[in-house]
Structures are given as C-alpha cells and as structure tokens.
C-alpha cells in the first residue's frame, strides 16, 4: 500500500521521543515523514528538517494551513512536544481535517483537554494517543485473559511505575520541563501515572469510580509531585492501587501490573515484558510467552526479544489500518476517551491529595 504521508510537530534534532516516533512510524512501512514544525526555534526547525529531508515550517499553524491545501500534504501528524504544547497543534490539525497522533498525556490542563475534545468531536479526522505499553503483545494477551474469564470477577488491581532518575535536583532539558507545573501540568502523576492508569484500565476493561491520593514532592524545593500513592475504588466493588515515583533510587523503568479475581490472578512486568504469569485458583502457575500470544502483535519469532520501540510500532501500524478504513484495531488503540480518562485521573488525584486523601469521584 502507498505509505500515509506523516507530519511531525516537535521532535527536533536531539529530542528523544521524536526519534522514537519516527522509528516506530517507519518500522512497518505504513508511514513516510514528509513535513514538520520540529522546533519553536526557526533555525533549529530548519536544520532538523534538513537532516531528515522533509519540508520545514516555522510554526504548526502555518504547517496545518499549508499542508491541508496541498495535494500531497500530510494525512496525519505526530505531536511530540511537552504536555502544554499538545492542545494548540492538535486543535489546528483536527480543524484542518488531518488525523492526529499525540504523545501522552492528553494535555497539561483540563481546559486544554476540553479544547482538544471539542475539536476532535467536530472533525472528520481521528485522534490517537500513544500509550505504547498497551500495544505490547503480552499486555494484549493479559487483556484477552481477563475478557475471556480466566480470572473470574476482578477483585484487586495494582499498577506500579517506579523510576529513580529525578531523585536529585537535575537541570537537564528532559528534567526541567517535567518538573515545571506550567509545562507538565502534573509531575510523576502525569508523566508515568497516566501510563499505569491506562494500563490497568486496558487490561481489566474498567476504570475506578473513586480515588484517594497522596501526592508528594520529595526533592526539596520541587514545585510538582515526584511520588504519588493512589487508592482505587471500582463501581463493581473491586479495589486497587497505583504507586508511581520518580525518586525511587535504583529503579530504572519498573512498570508492573497485577490483577486478581475470583478464579485466579495474573502479573505482567515491563522488565520481563514477553512473559505473562497466570495463577489459576486450583492449579499451578502458568507462564505464557509470545509463543502463545493470540494478538499477532509481534514481528520476530518468539525468543527474539522485542520491546519499547515495537510497542510504538504496533500502534502506528494499527493507526494506519484505521486511517485506511479498517475498524478492526479500534478497540485496542488508545484515543480521546483514554486521554480524557487520564486527565480525569490526574484531576481527581490532585483534588484528593489537597483534601488529605479524601475520596474523590473520577469524572467518567
């Protein structure tokens, strides 16, 4: 098939997540990058575009306007900017009828999230959110196990995401915007907490009705949370918890999920992402690997490790199929609903923490 013409906002030379998206988009040959507004600095934007051999724009508004008018203009755009810069480009491209692929979380504020939602609902274009961990094969298998009744009725859910890279007062580019409330909106809660929230919801098929949270800033003088403990209540009666931290010294990227029901339990960990442990109530534990994966979300034989980049690539391949009219992958690709759910989680957790852990309803 002819590759889908892709644009990018943000992700200039040296940007980590921009490079990840570019690799993932081309991994299966479904997209070709043709244009970008790669930096708010025009010189850097032009130099970055020249390195990639694509059309360069000084700002996203001009890019959306010009590309929408071209016969060979972009059909989709990836937004890989800091959180506070998601809404402007997303709204501009949705209004121009161009599909949007946005890095998580949805936005930095509720107002920005509402603007994106309004534009998406009024547009003929689609909005996608890149929660890449939900696209890993054994996470999709965990979801299938729960949906198929292997665990019975879900009772307990625990998602943890621990990092240690912000245990000190760093001043790198990545650290500075993530610890700035104006640009990040929320600290660890938004940066990695939304991943844990979405992962638990994706696998269990349910989102909590209430949360009780304690948000902390462990590094002196840091104006944003770097550790969050959140208790969860589900409408079904299930209970759960989310613990996310960026000051857990020694932890690199320790994402994990455990789910327990009336008939069994399961555990998945990112550091062993190709293994899923199932605990039946009346039998020995079973360890599933990609050899038993039913989702088809892999591109190398079992035993040949895949990981972070391939999760993004799975999303880009599913997104390409949806753009081309295949509704099959729709139920497993995060989108506006997931983004709004993540923003509701952030708002409820922040409100609960401000009220000393009081239980707060999560907006549906």
PDB file of C-alpha atoms in Angstrom, residues 16 21 38 55 58 62 104 123 182 203-204 211 299 313 316 321 326-327 334 349 362:
ATOM      1  CA  UNK A  16      14.278  11.567  22.445  1.00  0.00           C
ATOM      2  CA  UNK A  21       8.038   8.100  16.943  1.00  0.00           C
ATOM      3  CA  UNK A  38      10.186  20.454  14.536  1.00  0.00           C
ATOM      4  CA  UNK A  55       9.517  20.213   4.315  1.00  0.00           C
ATOM      5  CA  UNK A  58       8.419  27.727  11.453  1.00  0.00           C
ATOM      6  CA  UNK A  62       1.271  27.578   9.178  1.00  0.00           C
ATOM      7  CA  UNK A 104       0.583  11.103  26.230  1.00  0.00           C
ATOM      8  CA  UNK A 123     -13.595  16.957  12.961  1.00  0.00           C
ATOM      9  CA  UNK A 182       3.302  25.294  33.759  1.00  0.00           C
ATOM     10  CA  UNK A 203      -6.273  -4.934  30.782  1.00  0.00           C
ATOM     11  CA  UNK A 204      -9.289  -5.009  33.132  1.00  0.00           C
ATOM     12  CA  UNK A 211      -9.617   7.684  44.108  1.00  0.00           C
ATOM     13  CA  UNK A 299       7.329  -9.170  14.197  1.00  0.00           C
ATOM     14  CA  UNK A 313       5.321   0.487  16.030  1.00  0.00           C
ATOM     15  CA  UNK A 316       1.426   3.106  14.293  1.00  0.00           C
ATOM     16  CA  UNK A 321      -5.108   0.404   9.325  1.00  0.00           C
ATOM     17  CA  UNK A 326     -10.187  -0.958   8.884  1.00  0.00           C
ATOM     18  CA  UNK A 327     -12.176  -0.736  12.124  1.00  0.00           C
ATOM     19  CA  UNK A 334      -5.863   4.494  22.738  1.00  0.00           C
ATOM     20  CA  UNK A 349      -5.906  12.564  42.459  1.00  0.00           C
ATOM     21  CA  UNK A 362     -13.407  10.351  38.957  1.00  0.00           C
TER      22      UNK A 362
END
